[in-house]
Amino acid sequence: MTVPANGAMKPRDLLVQARTWVPAPRGTRRSRWTRVLAFSTAALVAACSGDGAREEPVDPARGAANEAEDEDQADGVSSESAWAKTLDPGPATKTSAREHALGEAWIIDPERLEEPRKLAIEQAEARGYTVIDLGDGWRPYIFSHKTPGVEDRSENDYAAHYTGLANDWINHDGDPLAAHEHNYLELYGIPPALSVVLDEWRGLEEIEQCLTDAGYDGEVFDPAIGSIVFKKKAGQKRLRSWRWAKSRLEKQMRKAGMAEAVAAGDYAAAASSEDPDLVRSYEYFRDFDREVQVIRNAQIRFRCEKLFDIADGLGKFDAGDYDSATHHALANFEKKHDIMGWGHFTADNIGYLALSPREAVHQRLVRVLSERVVSGAGIVEDGSARDWKPDFRFTDAEGKEHALRDLSSEFTEAAIETLGLGDPDTALARLEQLQAMAVADPEHPEGFGELLVALRLPARPAYYGDDMQFSTVIDRGDVWYDFPWDEEGNKHSQPRKRYPKITLYVDYEGQRIPVIHWRTTIGSWRSELHEGQEYYAYKNSDVGDRVWKTIMAAPVWIPPNGTPVGSLTKLKRVDGRLRRVVNYDETGPGYMSAYGLVAAYHVKLVERSDGSVSVFDNQIRTHGSVDYMSILRRYSHGCHRLYNMNAVRMFSMILQHRPYTREGQTELGAGRRFDYKGKTYSMRLGTRGYKFELDEPIPVTVTEGRVRGSRRSPVTEMMPKPGVEYGEVGPDGEEEAPPVPGEASGAVGE
């Protein structure tokens, strides 16, 4: 258990632990496991009241400026006259919600109010409350249309698509979802709206009855079982072996006088037998049975939750056979619960399957609320920097030392305690109470509509302000420049012990304070089209000093001429038939695009002899990505990838605390024509994304890392792919693309 330097035990350390395991937060992704935490209201109250990291509380009915006692206050409940006072809200900061169309927020403060009350947003903020948007129209700051306090409104084209996906109104192509379908896009940077979580909660009774009727046993999900990897036909073989082992064990048990145990299904009784052959038969059967029972009960869970891809989510399978349908249903379960995996049974998803559906939905609610709280408070610290530098201390302007914090957890826990959503058994009733406070959306009356709540949250660290001085270091980790195949096509091992990491710092009072420390990617050997055929090219990540000047929300990736044309098309069902169409998923805008939901351009500012400044752009970006496995284990084409939600969090927070110019939706008249499998396709790209230009660029330093192997610098020539016979250009060679303004020819940054 970690105890903060200020001596106050964190609320999460006091919480009641559940019976299973889940991975560490997305930003850290440690190899160890932490217990699922069920919020305890009493523990949270005790912990928060003793949190030495907070400032002295003030009466929000009077504000921080007035320290005089209010004569009408009794038993901690503020009087009507106190709430009626008009306080000076001061200028709007970029974290302010005062320009929201609702105009009012519900104050929820059990210490000062017997029940929630509405108050003008600016008056809630003037009293020290943080306004959190719980409505269906919420979106992160990077998808905002306007800067608070600034006349710069400019419509963000992707904002409506984002909320449509979050609410399960549309799929990624903009088409309506089928009745049983859900987007499950948390892993890809789009958490569900609260209305989606509420709908899932309302469906729990039906799911729980379905599980009971099917004989579901959640106790079989033990993470200690290890991994069960999907392989074609391996599931059938495992099931046949299980049936044979079971039949043999039953015969031996009956022969040993254990017929009653067999009839009761108590095969473990054989373990205590004095017959070593019977014990061995039981152990042989047990090894198969543990896996088969995990698969069988998972199939029941997936069917009851309608996670299969066919038959309206109900699927079709042989119980206990780990077939392709179950493999895909498991992948859907992972997406639903924000688990990074490939659809194989691992400690990650087995641990989550051990949660009851009610517990799992509650964890989903906690994650959803966390994103809303982090966004409303304008914070980013998730404990990753603290875990990296546990002994780090910074000094505030008054000379007081502070440790690094996990603001995301602190603020989320405080919000959940205040909202009364800590108990999975009562959270549904509380959610419905909150929904009743919302302004309903006539088009979606069952949802949350528009709802703002104002909460008391912990104080942010002293380094927070309207113009924070950021800097970034990207450590490339272990770098291999050697070509990883020999002349016979055998692949050489190129192990990495040190992986690439990105650290965002805040410069405060002469100190450089790390606020996040996350896994990222660098470039390596990637496929590239050359003279109509695919080769390998080393896509390097530039080393040295650069800056972030441009931050692009919903960025568009413009495929360079070397992009293999096969990736520029996809199969899509149109009017009931599969058709091959242009793959705009790859280009964006959208969460699946090569640049994800947000990108910052790495550029070098070069001063000319006449004093003007030119911008060198080698197409390297720090950007979001849905390819979370590349961030965990693999490489990019040179860019520094982040999990989409982490990228959204970080760049939203930067924009909330840094002066910028909102340039808005950029226009782009780009396109290309290419041939693939005998058909000509036309791609049209009308925008680069929604642009924010920082008034003062943020310094970015990319380190050399630790170069390993025999080569000290990248290979510059194309290398033939092992096993590929190179001849004349085939019929699927692409046409030359029309010029794209501002793009370096042939550069690949993704």
XYZ file of C-alpha atoms in Angstrom:
750
model
C 0.000 0.000 0.000
C 1.363 3.407 -0.966
C 1.080 6.245 1.535
C 1.508 9.781 0.130
C 4.278 11.976 1.471
C 1.740 14.262 3.115
C 0.801 11.423 5.434
C -2.806 11.133 4.275
C -3.786 7.700 3.095
C -5.309 7.764 -0.376
C -9.020 6.885 -0.499
C -8.360 4.015 -2.900
C -6.164 2.347 -0.241
C -9.099 2.295 2.172
C -11.604 0.815 -0.220
C -13.145 -2.613 0.055
C -11.397 -5.042 -2.273
C -13.386 -7.281 -4.591
C -12.488 -10.881 -5.340
C -10.715 -10.631 -8.641
C -8.053 -8.835 -10.595
C -7.904 -6.158 -13.275
C -5.007 -4.449 -15.073
C -3.451 -1.212 -13.867
C -4.695 2.051 -15.443
C -4.237 2.519 -19.178
C -1.562 5.158 -18.777
C 0.742 2.828 -16.807
C -0.018 -0.715 -18.033
C 2.196 -2.350 -15.437
C 2.978 -6.051 -15.563
C 1.695 -6.518 -12.003
C -1.993 -6.604 -11.100
C -4.070 -4.533 -8.721
C -7.294 -5.471 -6.950
C -10.630 -4.225 -8.278
C -11.742 -1.516 -5.895
C -15.338 -1.140 -4.737
C -15.943 2.349 -3.399
C -16.798 2.595 0.298
C -18.608 5.801 1.186
C -17.529 5.850 4.821
C -13.899 5.226 3.926
C -13.931 7.935 1.296
C -15.370 10.507 3.688
C -12.740 9.667 6.288
C -9.906 9.705 3.781
C -10.923 12.890 1.993
C -11.419 14.847 5.199
C -7.837 14.142 6.175
C -6.271 14.806 2.780
C -3.350 17.090 3.557
C -2.933 17.865 -0.141
C -6.080 20.005 -0.138
C -6.314 23.656 0.659
C -8.404 24.762 3.630
C -12.070 24.396 2.620
C -14.162 27.511 2.255
C -17.911 27.928 2.419
C -18.932 27.818 -1.247
C -22.030 29.851 -0.474
C -19.796 32.795 0.434
C -16.709 32.144 -1.689
C -13.007 32.148 -0.892
C -12.690 35.930 -0.582
C -15.070 36.281 2.380
C -13.800 34.563 5.515
C -16.416 36.044 7.851
C -18.847 33.636 9.458
C -22.362 33.662 8.019
C -24.832 34.321 10.806
C -27.518 32.277 9.089
C -25.423 29.123 8.791
C -26.228 26.264 11.139
C -25.051 22.658 11.339
C -22.943 23.150 8.234
C -25.952 23.850 5.997
C -25.660 27.201 4.220
C -28.581 29.612 4.420
C -30.727 30.885 1.575
C -29.283 34.356 1.996
C -25.786 32.990 1.565
C -26.696 31.163 -1.642
C -28.525 34.247 -2.929
C -25.380 36.367 -2.789
C -23.899 37.344 -6.139
C -20.154 36.739 -6.193
C -17.657 38.066 -8.709
C -16.843 35.065 -10.924
C -13.805 36.731 -12.465
C -12.669 36.115 -16.032
C -13.572 32.826 -17.663
C -10.791 30.260 -17.794
C -10.646 27.579 -20.470
C -11.894 25.019 -17.927
C -14.981 27.120 -17.250
C -18.419 25.804 -18.243
C -20.186 29.151 -17.840
C -20.915 29.480 -21.572
C -22.810 26.175 -21.686
C -26.288 26.632 -23.145
C -27.966 25.346 -19.966
C -26.764 28.336 -17.977
C -27.259 26.503 -14.667
C -25.711 23.544 -12.866
C -26.976 21.367 -10.046
C -24.937 21.956 -6.891
C -24.400 18.606 -5.159
C -22.762 19.151 -1.770
C -24.112 17.025 1.114
C -22.046 19.019 3.612
C -23.832 22.284 2.773
C -27.051 21.270 1.094
C -29.757 18.895 2.223
C -30.633 18.302 -1.417
C -29.223 19.407 -4.804
C -30.080 22.915 -5.970
C -29.656 24.775 -9.227
C -27.324 27.739 -9.460
C -26.011 29.851 -12.305
C -22.839 28.245 -13.612
C -20.637 31.292 -13.021
C -21.888 31.525 -9.420
C -21.165 27.826 -8.853
C -17.642 28.310 -10.179
C -17.184 31.477 -8.097
C -17.920 29.358 -4.999
C -15.145 26.903 -5.839
C -17.185 24.157 -7.468
C -16.053 22.275 -10.563
C -18.808 21.855 -13.149
C -18.926 18.361 -14.662
C -20.925 17.606 -17.814
C -22.859 14.343 -17.409
C -25.068 14.898 -20.455
C -25.216 12.905 -23.660
C -23.731 15.820 -25.575
C -20.402 15.749 -23.708
C -17.200 15.630 -25.683
C -13.534 16.285 -24.807
C -12.075 19.780 -25.034
C -10.346 19.115 -28.362
C -13.822 18.786 -29.926
C -15.149 22.047 -28.505
C -16.499 24.753 -30.819
C -15.435 27.792 -28.810
C -12.916 28.986 -26.233
C -14.573 30.294 -23.023
C -14.288 34.062 -22.835
C -13.060 34.402 -26.427
C -15.097 35.218 -29.538
C -13.644 32.478 -31.720
C -16.538 30.096 -32.376
C -15.807 27.653 -35.171
C -17.764 24.436 -35.695
C -15.794 21.251 -35.133
C -17.013 18.835 -37.808
C -16.172 15.647 -35.890
C -17.919 16.684 -32.640
C -21.373 15.416 -33.663
C -19.891 12.153 -34.946
C -18.071 11.685 -31.635
C -21.254 12.079 -29.578
C -23.168 9.851 -32.013
C -20.637 7.076 -31.471
C -20.565 7.590 -27.691
C -24.355 7.297 -27.503
C -24.601 4.255 -29.807
C -26.697 6.258 -32.253
C -24.393 5.462 -35.215
C -21.482 3.233 -36.194
C -18.122 4.488 -37.460
C -19.520 4.867 -40.992
C -22.367 7.018 -39.677
C -24.999 4.298 -40.209
C -27.531 3.384 -37.473
C -26.668 0.438 -35.236
C -28.776 -2.708 -35.134
C -30.833 -3.283 -31.978
C -28.290 -5.619 -30.322
C -25.178 -3.758 -31.495
C -22.959 -1.457 -29.452
C -19.863 0.474 -30.389
C -17.650 -0.437 -27.408
C -15.033 2.172 -28.258
C -13.385 2.865 -24.901
C -10.181 1.192 -26.067
C -10.230 3.506 -29.070
C -10.753 6.755 -27.215
C -14.547 7.153 -27.133
C -16.131 6.148 -23.812
C -19.877 5.469 -23.790
C -22.367 8.124 -22.755
C -24.006 7.703 -19.363
C -27.268 6.906 -21.151
C -25.575 3.814 -22.639
C -24.352 2.706 -19.209
C -27.805 3.348 -17.740
C -29.381 1.236 -20.483
C -26.916 -1.578 -19.746
C -27.776 -1.356 -16.063
C -31.481 -1.581 -16.778
C -30.843 -4.756 -18.754
C -28.965 -6.482 -15.925
C -31.961 -8.351 -14.512
C -32.595 -10.027 -17.853
C -28.904 -10.925 -18.175
C -28.724 -12.270 -14.625
C -31.842 -14.402 -15.175
C -30.374 -15.700 -18.436
C -27.166 -16.704 -16.608
C -29.107 -18.472 -13.867
C -31.250 -20.376 -16.350
C -28.142 -21.508 -18.255
C -26.363 -22.797 -15.118
C -23.659 -20.135 -15.246
C -20.801 -20.522 -12.736
C -18.685 -17.393 -12.345
C -16.391 -19.125 -9.843
C -14.534 -20.942 -12.643
C -12.831 -17.716 -13.722
C -9.511 -17.907 -11.924
C -6.695 -15.790 -13.436
C -4.203 -18.363 -12.140
C -5.354 -20.715 -14.913
C -3.089 -18.841 -17.306
C -3.612 -18.161 -20.977
C -5.848 -20.140 -23.336
C -4.809 -19.182 -26.850
C -7.187 -19.450 -29.787
C -6.029 -21.722 -32.601
C -8.173 -23.100 -35.376
C -9.475 -26.611 -34.583
C -7.589 -26.632 -31.246
C -10.879 -26.053 -29.450
C -12.453 -29.176 -30.934
C -9.381 -31.230 -30.029
C -9.445 -29.925 -26.433
C -13.146 -30.738 -26.115
C -12.645 -34.302 -27.427
C -9.779 -34.852 -24.978
C -11.905 -33.484 -22.129
C -14.782 -35.816 -22.962
C -12.454 -38.821 -23.138
C -10.722 -37.896 -19.853
C -14.092 -37.372 -18.166
C -15.434 -40.723 -19.388
C -12.334 -42.584 -18.193
C -12.381 -40.849 -14.794
C -16.068 -41.660 -14.262
C -15.460 -45.336 -15.010
C -12.546 -45.507 -12.572
C -14.516 -43.658 -9.867
C -17.490 -46.010 -10.194
C -15.143 -48.968 -10.001
C -13.678 -47.472 -6.821
C -17.129 -47.157 -5.254
C -17.614 -43.447 -5.922
C -20.808 -43.674 -7.981
C -22.577 -41.113 -5.782
C -19.767 -38.606 -6.307
C -19.994 -39.168 -10.066
C -23.747 -38.627 -10.006
C -23.221 -35.383 -8.062
C -20.505 -34.235 -10.435
C -17.997 -34.212 -7.567
C -14.963 -35.316 -9.530
C -12.616 -33.672 -7.023
C -13.436 -36.535 -4.648
C -11.045 -38.644 -6.699
C -8.146 -36.451 -5.559
C -8.303 -37.970 -2.065
C -8.247 -41.565 -3.341
C -5.484 -43.899 -2.236
C -5.343 -45.283 -5.775
C -2.518 -43.380 -7.565
C -3.949 -44.247 -10.997
C -7.268 -42.663 -10.056
C -5.514 -39.547 -8.727
C -3.517 -39.252 -11.961
C -6.692 -39.647 -14.033
C -8.337 -36.898 -12.014
C -5.356 -34.549 -12.451
C -5.327 -35.238 -16.197
C -9.073 -34.525 -16.414
C -8.807 -31.442 -14.167
C -6.316 -29.725 -16.474
C -8.732 -30.013 -19.402
C -11.802 -29.327 -17.277
C -10.525 -26.008 -15.937
C -10.077 -24.683 -19.473
C -13.305 -26.159 -20.839
C -15.325 -24.707 -17.950
C -13.808 -21.262 -18.547
C -14.747 -21.488 -22.233
C -18.221 -22.928 -21.578
C -19.172 -20.331 -18.961
C -17.696 -17.530 -21.018
C -19.908 -18.625 -23.918
C -22.942 -18.456 -21.619
C -21.915 -14.969 -20.498
C -21.358 -13.793 -24.086
C -24.729 -15.163 -25.215
C -26.620 -13.580 -22.318
C -24.887 -10.239 -22.977
C -25.410 -10.668 -26.753
C -21.747 -10.266 -27.631
C -21.617 -12.729 -30.527
C -21.395 -11.320 -34.031
C -24.252 -13.405 -35.439
C -27.853 -14.351 -34.565
C -28.598 -10.975 -32.984
C -25.700 -11.431 -30.585
C -26.748 -14.915 -29.414
C -24.255 -16.784 -31.579
C -24.045 -20.458 -32.456
C -21.491 -22.741 -30.786
C -20.756 -26.140 -29.269
C -20.495 -25.610 -25.494
C -16.861 -25.709 -24.431
C -15.450 -25.464 -27.974
C -13.188 -22.441 -28.281
C -14.221 -21.726 -31.864
C -13.888 -18.663 -34.054
C -17.271 -17.255 -32.974
C -16.237 -17.450 -29.311
C -12.878 -15.900 -30.175
C -14.635 -12.863 -31.685
C -17.164 -12.659 -28.846
C -14.283 -12.570 -26.361
C -12.737 -9.725 -28.352
C -16.056 -7.864 -28.065
C -16.037 -8.474 -24.301
C -12.518 -7.013 -24.135
C -13.605 -3.931 -26.057
C -16.633 -3.480 -23.829
C -14.499 -3.525 -20.698
C -11.448 -1.608 -21.931
C -9.129 -4.630 -21.882
C -6.203 -4.660 -24.280
C -6.109 -8.097 -25.832
C -6.426 -10.203 -28.972
C -9.450 -12.314 -28.101
C -7.424 -14.952 -26.237
C -8.197 -15.927 -22.652
C -5.624 -14.259 -20.395
C -5.390 -13.138 -16.784
C -6.763 -9.769 -17.939
C -10.096 -10.907 -19.302
C -10.486 -13.971 -17.060
C -10.199 -11.631 -14.098
C -12.883 -9.403 -15.535
C -15.126 -12.360 -16.318
C -14.887 -13.185 -12.608
C -16.748 -9.952 -11.928
C -20.504 -10.269 -11.937
C -22.245 -8.357 -14.741
C -23.360 -5.823 -12.116
C -19.800 -5.302 -10.856
C -18.495 -5.043 -14.404
C -21.057 -2.398 -15.382
C -20.162 -0.467 -12.241
C -16.501 -0.473 -13.242
C -17.587 0.807 -16.660
C -19.507 3.607 -14.933
C -16.406 4.541 -12.913
C -14.313 4.791 -16.090
C -16.954 6.916 -17.837
C -17.189 9.297 -14.895
C -13.411 9.505 -14.721
C -13.231 10.887 -18.259
C -15.912 13.492 -17.481
C -14.173 14.557 -14.256
C -10.718 14.718 -15.821
C -12.114 16.818 -18.663
C -14.103 19.170 -16.433
C -11.207 19.711 -14.029
C -8.634 20.107 -16.809
C -6.155 17.620 -15.326
C -4.038 14.808 -16.754
C -1.936 13.258 -13.961
C -2.759 9.541 -13.690
C 0.002 8.349 -11.367
C 2.332 7.238 -14.165
C 4.871 9.993 -13.393
C 4.581 9.332 -9.665
C 5.219 5.616 -10.181
C 8.208 6.443 -12.398
C 9.655 8.946 -9.907
C 8.195 7.952 -6.502
C 10.739 10.019 -4.556
C 10.311 13.168 -6.655
C 9.356 16.305 -4.712
C 8.652 19.815 -5.929
C 8.452 23.013 -3.907
C 5.630 25.506 -4.202
C 5.987 29.279 -4.080
C 5.700 29.216 -0.280
C 8.502 26.682 0.101
C 6.303 23.667 0.890
C 7.305 20.303 -0.581
C 4.837 18.124 -2.488
C 4.949 14.629 -3.952
C 3.612 13.771 -7.380
C -0.039 12.747 -7.381
C -2.586 10.640 -9.204
C -5.139 13.395 -9.768
C -7.318 11.247 -12.002
C -8.007 8.741 -9.222
C -8.290 11.378 -6.495
C -10.789 13.497 -8.403
C -12.799 10.510 -9.652
C -13.092 9.022 -6.185
C -14.220 12.345 -4.731
C -16.825 12.779 -7.481
C -18.207 9.263 -7.094
C -18.505 9.664 -3.327
C -20.326 12.996 -3.726
C -22.650 11.638 -6.401
C -23.439 8.541 -4.334
C -22.400 6.125 -7.070
C -19.942 3.994 -5.104
C -22.130 0.954 -4.484
C -22.950 -1.345 -7.440
C -26.176 -2.391 -5.718
C -27.570 1.147 -5.396
C -25.895 2.930 -8.297
C -28.791 2.278 -10.707
C -31.289 4.093 -8.469
C -28.871 6.988 -8.096
C -28.248 7.158 -11.849
C -31.982 7.350 -12.441
C -32.226 10.189 -9.909
C -29.522 12.051 -11.788
C -31.275 11.385 -15.083
C -34.451 12.923 -13.666
C -32.484 16.130 -13.042
C -31.414 16.373 -16.698
C -33.000 18.437 -19.454
C -34.431 15.743 -21.714
C -33.547 15.405 -25.390
C -36.827 15.006 -27.348
C -35.094 12.839 -29.948
C -33.631 10.518 -27.288
C -35.955 10.747 -24.260
C -34.493 7.649 -22.579
C -31.039 9.201 -22.371
C -29.376 11.719 -20.074
C -30.095 14.723 -22.275
C -28.193 17.715 -20.892
C -27.006 17.652 -17.279
C -24.379 19.716 -15.460
C -23.419 18.995 -11.857
C -21.179 21.183 -9.691
C -18.960 19.301 -7.230
C -16.307 20.075 -4.673
C -13.084 18.408 -5.808
C -9.559 18.308 -4.340
C -7.281 21.283 -4.942
C -5.049 21.048 -7.987
C -1.257 21.314 -7.527
C 0.238 24.794 -7.293
C 1.787 24.578 -10.751
C -1.641 24.790 -12.429
C -2.590 28.035 -14.160
C -3.861 29.655 -17.346
C -0.434 29.662 -19.017
C 1.518 26.602 -17.928
C 5.015 26.133 -19.290
C 5.198 22.651 -20.763
C 8.075 20.697 -22.265
C 8.307 17.133 -23.527
C 10.985 14.457 -23.700
C 10.584 11.330 -25.818
C 13.094 8.607 -24.965
C 13.394 6.262 -27.948
C 14.492 3.364 -25.727
C 16.353 0.474 -27.379
C 16.886 1.144 -31.111
C 17.891 -1.421 -33.761
C 18.991 -0.185 -37.199
C 20.100 -3.619 -38.492
C 17.949 -5.309 -41.136
C 16.186 -8.049 -39.133
C 16.358 -10.792 -41.818
C 19.348 -12.641 -43.241
C 19.809 -13.626 -46.904
C 17.925 -16.902 -46.336
C 14.922 -15.043 -44.941
C 15.519 -16.020 -41.309
C 14.500 -13.340 -38.845
C 17.022 -12.145 -36.277
C 15.967 -11.426 -32.729
C 16.115 -7.751 -31.804
C 15.021 -7.677 -28.150
C 14.144 -4.482 -26.330
C 14.389 -4.071 -22.585
C 13.913 -0.314 -22.691
C 10.792 0.761 -24.539
C 10.046 4.254 -25.870
C 8.482 6.610 -23.321
C 7.026 10.099 -23.533
C 7.186 12.418 -20.528
C 5.286 15.698 -20.278
C 6.832 18.204 -17.887
C 5.568 21.413 -16.308
C 8.208 24.068 -15.686
C 7.327 25.767 -12.395
C 9.383 27.942 -10.024
C 12.612 26.828 -11.700
C 11.639 23.146 -11.424
C 10.826 20.603 -14.114
C 7.918 18.526 -12.834
C 6.852 15.334 -14.681
C 3.083 14.975 -14.927
C 2.726 11.902 -17.184
C 5.143 9.163 -18.249
C 3.621 6.919 -20.916
C 4.629 4.200 -23.362
C 4.898 5.358 -26.967
C 6.422 4.156 -30.256
C 9.269 4.874 -32.623
C 9.804 3.902 -36.253
C 11.403 0.759 -37.598
C 11.234 -1.471 -40.687
C 7.908 -1.039 -42.486
C 6.391 -2.015 -45.828
C 6.587 0.613 -48.569
C 5.567 0.613 -52.219
C 8.417 1.187 -54.666
C 7.993 0.989 -58.457
C 4.721 -0.882 -57.969
C 6.072 -3.501 -55.556
C 6.460 -3.728 -51.808
C 9.829 -3.465 -50.103
C 11.001 -2.800 -46.584
C 12.141 0.699 -45.683
C 13.509 1.916 -42.366
C 11.191 4.648 -41.107
C 13.266 6.626 -38.659
C 12.045 8.786 -35.787
C 13.866 12.101 -35.894
C 16.277 12.765 -33.038
C 16.854 16.170 -31.505
C 14.925 19.295 -30.640
C 11.563 20.002 -32.190
C 8.416 21.829 -31.056
C 4.690 21.246 -30.924
C 3.082 24.271 -32.528
C 0.025 22.760 -34.222
C -2.471 20.502 -32.477
C -5.010 18.959 -34.846
C -8.256 17.428 -33.565
C -9.724 14.626 -35.717
C -6.666 14.840 -37.994
C -6.584 13.464 -41.510
C -3.682 11.342 -42.669
C -2.801 11.873 -46.333
C -1.337 8.642 -47.727
C 2.009 9.265 -49.429
C 2.784 7.713 -52.781
C 4.663 4.832 -51.160
C 1.595 3.543 -49.315
C 0.627 -0.019 -50.379
C -2.632 0.405 -52.288
C -4.243 -2.627 -50.658
C -4.560 -0.663 -47.415
C -6.452 2.135 -49.176
C -9.560 -0.005 -49.758
C -11.819 -2.031 -47.492
C -14.819 -4.323 -47.756
C -18.086 -2.780 -46.592
C -21.609 -4.156 -46.614
C -23.716 -1.889 -48.839
C -27.390 -2.716 -49.476
C -26.823 -6.200 -48.061
C -23.799 -6.953 -50.245
C -20.075 -6.759 -49.551
C -18.429 -4.149 -51.742
C -14.874 -2.851 -51.901
C -14.753 0.882 -51.250
C -12.148 3.546 -50.453
C -10.836 3.033 -46.920
C -11.476 6.374 -45.235
C -11.092 4.598 -41.885
C -7.336 4.754 -42.481
C -7.203 8.386 -43.555
C -9.774 9.829 -41.177
C -11.130 11.886 -39.710
C -12.013 9.276 -37.131
C -10.778 7.230 -34.202
C -9.484 4.473 -36.528
C -7.394 6.783 -38.678
C -3.626 6.563 -38.833
C -3.422 9.695 -36.651
C -6.239 8.732 -34.293
C -8.370 11.402 -32.627
C -5.676 14.052 -32.157
C -2.161 14.787 -33.365
C 0.573 17.297 -32.571
C 3.027 18.102 -35.352
C 6.765 17.772 -34.673
C 8.376 20.671 -36.509
C 11.694 22.479 -36.447
C 11.665 26.262 -36.508
C 14.562 27.586 -38.587
C 15.474 31.264 -38.498
C 16.444 32.684 -41.878
C 19.109 35.322 -42.439
C 16.436 38.008 -42.862
C 14.989 37.232 -39.427
C 11.941 35.329 -40.672
C 11.232 31.799 -39.481
C 10.632 28.795 -41.702
C 9.049 25.535 -40.576
C 10.684 22.195 -41.326
C 8.140 19.374 -41.143
C 9.392 15.824 -41.636
C 5.872 14.433 -41.096
C 6.587 13.101 -37.611
C 3.687 13.395 -35.168
C 2.710 12.541 -31.621
C -0.782 11.188 -32.116
C -3.496 8.856 -30.932
C -3.899 5.342 -32.261
C -6.281 2.378 -32.048
C -3.332 0.025 -32.562
C -2.699 -0.411 -28.851
C -0.566 -3.518 -29.408
C 1.932 -1.478 -31.412
C 2.241 0.852 -28.414
C 2.710 -2.075 -26.056
C 5.106 -4.117 -28.187
C 5.776 -2.944 -31.719
C 6.686 0.053 -33.876
C 5.257 2.829 -36.052
C 6.315 4.444 -39.310
C 8.277 7.026 -37.328
C 5.550 8.706 -35.281
C 5.077 8.559 -31.535
C 1.760 6.845 -30.892
C -0.364 7.091 -27.750
C -3.538 5.317 -26.746
C -6.287 7.467 -28.203
C -7.810 8.379 -24.834
C -4.411 9.313 -23.403
C -3.717 11.515 -26.414
C -7.136 13.157 -26.030
C -6.553 13.731 -22.312
C -3.084 15.187 -22.711
C -3.740 17.554 -25.598
C -7.073 18.663 -24.141
C -5.312 19.526 -20.887
C -2.549 21.369 -22.746
C -5.085 23.466 -24.644
C -6.978 24.183 -21.417
C -3.828 25.642 -19.857
C -1.993 27.229 -22.755
C -2.781 30.271 -24.953
C -3.642 29.326 -28.524
C -5.400 30.515 -31.647
C -8.421 28.456 -32.695
C -8.073 28.277 -36.482
C -10.871 25.726 -36.779
C -11.679 23.308 -39.558
C -9.012 23.404 -42.258
C -9.916 23.037 -45.918
C -7.985 20.683 -48.144
C -8.603 19.924 -51.782
C -6.554 16.743 -51.937
C -7.201 13.449 -53.632
C -5.714 10.568 -55.542
C -6.663 7.900 -58.029
C -5.311 4.390 -57.792
C -5.950 0.945 -59.215
C -6.472 -2.144 -57.099
C -7.483 -5.596 -58.357
C -8.550 -4.286 -61.732
C -10.696 -1.425 -60.457
C -9.987 2.305 -60.274
C -10.740 4.158 -57.026
C -10.924 7.882 -56.309
C -10.084 9.220 -52.861
C -11.146 12.742 -51.869
C -9.962 14.443 -48.684
C -11.625 17.745 -47.828
C -9.933 18.625 -44.527
C -6.748 18.098 -42.542
C -8.702 18.332 -39.291
C -9.607 20.984 -36.735
C -6.605 23.181 -35.991
C -5.334 24.795 -32.803
C -2.159 26.862 -33.161
C -0.229 27.389 -29.912
C 0.818 30.999 -29.357
C 4.126 29.785 -27.925
C 5.369 26.385 -29.141
C 6.086 23.595 -26.654
C 9.697 22.288 -26.761
C 10.026 18.593 -27.626
C 13.293 16.696 -27.287
C 13.605 13.242 -28.858
C 16.603 11.392 -27.460
C 18.864 9.040 -29.411
C 17.952 6.204 -27.086
C 20.195 3.173 -26.708
C 21.355 2.035 -30.161
C 21.909 -1.704 -30.287
C 23.265 -4.050 -32.939
C 26.083 -3.465 -35.421
C 24.711 -0.439 -37.301
C 24.976 3.056 -35.837
C 22.640 4.757 -38.321
C 19.505 3.832 -40.311
C 19.621 1.966 -43.636
C 18.612 4.468 -46.315
C 17.923 2.140 -49.265
C 14.918 -0.081 -49.895
C 15.401 -3.694 -48.837
C 13.665 -6.597 -50.601
C 11.114 -8.522 -48.588
C 12.223 -12.080 -47.757
C 10.444 -14.668 -49.872
C 9.129 -12.137 -52.420
C 10.027 -12.600 -56.086
C 10.483 -9.220 -57.733
C 9.601 -8.854 -61.394
C 7.695 -6.409 -63.543
C 5.066 -4.139 -62.056
C 1.726 -5.934 -61.865
C -1.683 -4.641 -62.991
C -2.404 -3.158 -59.565
C 0.300 -0.489 -59.680
C -1.100 2.891 -58.689
C -1.385 6.112 -60.679
C 0.566 9.169 -59.642
C -1.415 11.124 -57.045
C -2.317 14.767 -57.606
C -0.027 17.050 -55.620
C -1.068 17.689 -52.044
C -0.344 21.198 -50.740
C 2.281 21.232 -48.032
C 3.060 17.507 -48.066
C 6.594 16.213 -48.445
C 6.564 13.729 -51.297
C 6.877 10.149 -50.136
C 7.102 10.994 -46.439
C 5.415 8.583 -44.086
C 4.766 9.864 -40.599
C 2.167 7.497 -39.173
